[in-house]
Amino acid sequence: MSADLKASDAKVLSTKPLELNEARWTKLVLTTYKDPTGKERTWESAERSTRPKNSPIDGVGIVAILQKPSGPELVLQKQFRPPINKVVIEVPAGLVDAGEGAAASAVRELKEETGYVGDAAEISPVMFNDPGFCNTNLNMVHVTVDMSRPENQTLKPELEENEFIEVFSTPLRDLYAECKRLESEGYAIDARVGTLAEGIELAKRWKL
């Protein structure tokens, strides 16, 4: 993203109901199910329309760790999200392409969104973002970024025309405090970032 453009420059202009035949990325569904007592009930939810055929996941979230002499740093992003009309602090993420595994998708998306070139080291179990509301799921992929590699000296993101992403990093040990600081400045914290920060804080507190 150009240095003179900021995620905070974006804003919602209007909202209106979306007709089903106009929706490109999601759809609403009504599910009828039987509860443990045998009573029939219904549930309203959303579904993605973009999951590739035969893929178990919609996308990936990327825990990209910069290997620096001062200690490991987590790659984060600032991106405006229209549904909440806020700039959100997120980890890099993206949808998988047809025939693409989680590891390959994570390495590709990291390069496209941040310019960093890394190696996938670990893939999480399949995670569901908000199963009471939608069926969207993902793998979290741990990617290590060797900062001595020449391609990581001068970053060249490959953003799409509609992507406006600010990339930064923060020491892993400070992530919880950084989330609180950023929230106090008006940013929204993505659940994946917040949960990672909580996990690190719990590990410190309970000396795990």
XYZ file of C-alpha atoms in Angstrom:
208
model
C 0.000 0.000 0.000
C 1.243 3.473 -0.828
C 2.783 5.302 2.124
C 0.305 8.165 1.755
C -2.697 5.831 2.127
C -3.855 4.619 5.536
C -6.388 1.965 6.502
C -8.015 4.576 8.737
C -8.867 6.696 5.667
C -11.641 4.226 4.790
C -15.174 4.548 6.154
C -18.637 3.060 5.653
C -20.903 5.260 3.542
C -24.158 3.282 3.789
C -25.664 -0.122 4.476
C -28.745 -1.870 3.100
C -30.222 -5.380 2.968
C -28.545 -7.662 0.440
C -30.748 -9.737 -1.842
C -29.761 -13.409 -2.027
C -29.341 -13.312 -5.804
C -26.862 -10.430 -5.433
C -24.591 -12.108 -2.864
C -21.233 -13.251 -4.257
C -19.381 -14.427 -1.169
C -21.966 -15.592 1.372
C -25.481 -16.917 1.689
C -28.017 -17.250 4.492
C -29.418 -20.668 5.328
C -32.159 -21.990 7.605
C -31.270 -25.322 9.205
C -33.834 -27.611 10.781
C -32.422 -29.934 13.422
C -33.471 -32.112 16.353
C -32.285 -31.222 19.855
C -31.305 -33.854 22.486
C -34.921 -34.100 23.710
C -36.162 -34.902 20.216
C -37.747 -31.472 19.708
C -37.450 -30.021 16.192
C -35.842 -26.586 16.034
C -34.469 -24.176 13.436
C -31.260 -22.174 13.226
C -30.357 -19.217 11.029
C -26.751 -19.013 9.853
C -24.442 -17.848 7.086
C -22.270 -19.907 4.756
C -19.364 -19.010 2.522
C -19.900 -19.571 -1.188
C -16.183 -19.684 -2.005
C -14.840 -22.913 -0.467
C -13.069 -24.908 -3.213
C -14.522 -28.308 -4.060
C -13.016 -31.100 -1.936
C -11.290 -28.590 0.346
C -11.827 -29.086 4.105
C -11.194 -25.398 4.800
C -12.120 -21.953 3.540
C -8.814 -20.318 4.316
C -5.769 -19.901 6.504
C -4.642 -17.634 9.292
C -0.889 -17.085 9.447
C 1.216 -16.929 12.597
C 4.298 -15.479 10.918
C 7.295 -15.190 13.233
C 10.190 -12.925 12.298
C 13.442 -14.410 13.571
C 15.322 -11.377 14.902
C 18.422 -11.154 17.157
C 16.330 -9.187 19.673
C 13.766 -11.995 19.853
C 10.794 -13.345 17.878
C 8.289 -10.846 16.485
C 4.775 -11.504 15.206
C 3.695 -10.056 11.861
C 0.454 -8.094 12.198
C -1.720 -6.028 9.887
C -4.065 -3.071 10.060
C -7.009 -3.481 7.716
C -10.338 -1.672 7.489
C -13.306 -4.033 7.872
C -16.633 -2.584 6.644
C -18.918 -4.849 8.760
C -17.717 -3.137 11.943
C -16.590 0.173 10.382
C -13.202 -0.098 12.104
C -9.588 -0.772 11.359
C -8.811 -4.242 12.697
C -5.539 -5.638 14.018
C -5.136 -9.019 12.340
C -2.662 -11.722 11.429
C -2.176 -12.202 7.680
C -4.873 -14.491 6.280
C -6.603 -15.495 3.080
C -8.763 -17.965 1.228
C -7.285 -21.168 -0.196
C -7.199 -21.704 -3.944
C -8.569 -24.837 -5.606
C -6.195 -27.768 -5.123
C -4.059 -25.812 -2.662
C -3.104 -27.092 0.788
C -2.971 -24.988 3.936
C 0.835 -24.724 4.041
C 1.159 -23.573 0.432
C -1.728 -21.138 0.858
C -0.149 -19.605 3.961
C 3.247 -19.071 2.320
C 1.570 -17.574 -0.763
C -0.754 -15.271 1.183
C 2.064 -14.073 3.444
C 4.137 -13.096 0.419
C 1.212 -11.397 -1.319
C -0.008 -9.415 1.697
C 3.271 -8.539 3.441
C 6.169 -9.294 1.107
C 7.748 -11.654 3.646
C 8.989 -15.027 2.377
C 8.806 -17.815 4.949
C 8.533 -21.541 5.531
C 5.469 -23.306 6.938
C 6.424 -25.117 10.141
C 3.162 -26.211 11.774
C -0.516 -26.543 10.849
C -3.224 -26.343 13.492
C -6.382 -28.467 13.680
C -9.296 -27.070 11.665
C -10.747 -24.103 13.570
C -14.223 -22.601 13.235
C -14.361 -18.825 13.549
C -17.904 -18.367 14.866
C -19.826 -21.682 14.673
C -22.981 -20.221 16.193
C -23.236 -17.840 13.253
C -21.454 -19.302 10.221
C -19.618 -22.350 8.906
C -16.395 -20.507 8.034
C -13.275 -22.391 9.073
C -9.505 -22.349 8.678
C -6.152 -23.769 9.631
C -3.736 -21.578 11.532
C -0.333 -22.065 9.935
C 2.915 -21.234 11.737
C 5.399 -19.696 9.313
C 8.994 -18.891 10.226
C 10.599 -15.929 8.483
C 14.382 -15.908 8.222
C 15.293 -12.224 8.226
C 18.731 -12.951 6.754
C 17.182 -13.989 3.432
C 17.752 -11.321 0.746
C 14.052 -11.235 -0.231
C 13.142 -10.228 3.336
C 15.388 -7.158 3.266
C 13.267 -5.175 0.790
C 9.628 -6.224 0.996
C 7.478 -6.267 -2.121
C 3.840 -7.071 -1.297
C 1.537 -8.046 -4.150
C -1.751 -6.552 -3.011
C -4.924 -6.731 -5.034
C -6.577 -3.521 -6.222
C -9.088 -3.574 -3.360
C -6.594 -4.427 -0.595
C -5.226 -1.672 1.635
C -3.079 -3.310 4.297
C -0.586 -1.762 6.723
C 1.998 -4.284 7.915
C 3.929 -4.070 11.184
C 5.370 -6.417 13.786
C 5.553 -6.621 17.548
C 7.639 -8.711 19.954
C 5.748 -11.876 20.873
C 6.389 -11.272 24.556
C 4.606 -7.882 24.348
C 1.576 -8.984 22.313
C -0.977 -8.825 25.152
C 0.076 -5.307 26.168
C 0.204 -4.238 22.531
C -3.388 -5.412 21.973
C -4.545 -3.348 24.943
C -2.634 -0.308 23.704
C -4.025 -0.583 20.179
C -7.581 -1.030 21.472
C -7.179 2.152 23.553
C -6.285 3.949 20.304
C -9.548 2.855 18.680
C -8.478 -0.264 16.784
C -10.509 -3.476 16.885
C -8.684 -6.690 17.803
C -9.301 -9.760 15.655
C -10.154 -12.832 17.761
C -7.211 -14.797 16.384
C -4.777 -12.114 17.517
C -6.513 -11.699 20.859
C -6.612 -15.430 21.531
C -2.924 -15.780 20.684
C -2.133 -12.926 23.067
C -4.254 -14.532 25.801
C -2.439 -17.841 25.296
C 0.965 -16.206 25.676
C -0.210 -14.347 28.783
C -1.608 -17.535 30.348
C 1.630 -19.372 29.617
C 3.556 -16.601 31.425
C 1.160 -16.481 34.376
C 1.034 -20.221 34.903
C 4.681 -20.809 33.945
C 3.738 -23.415 31.363
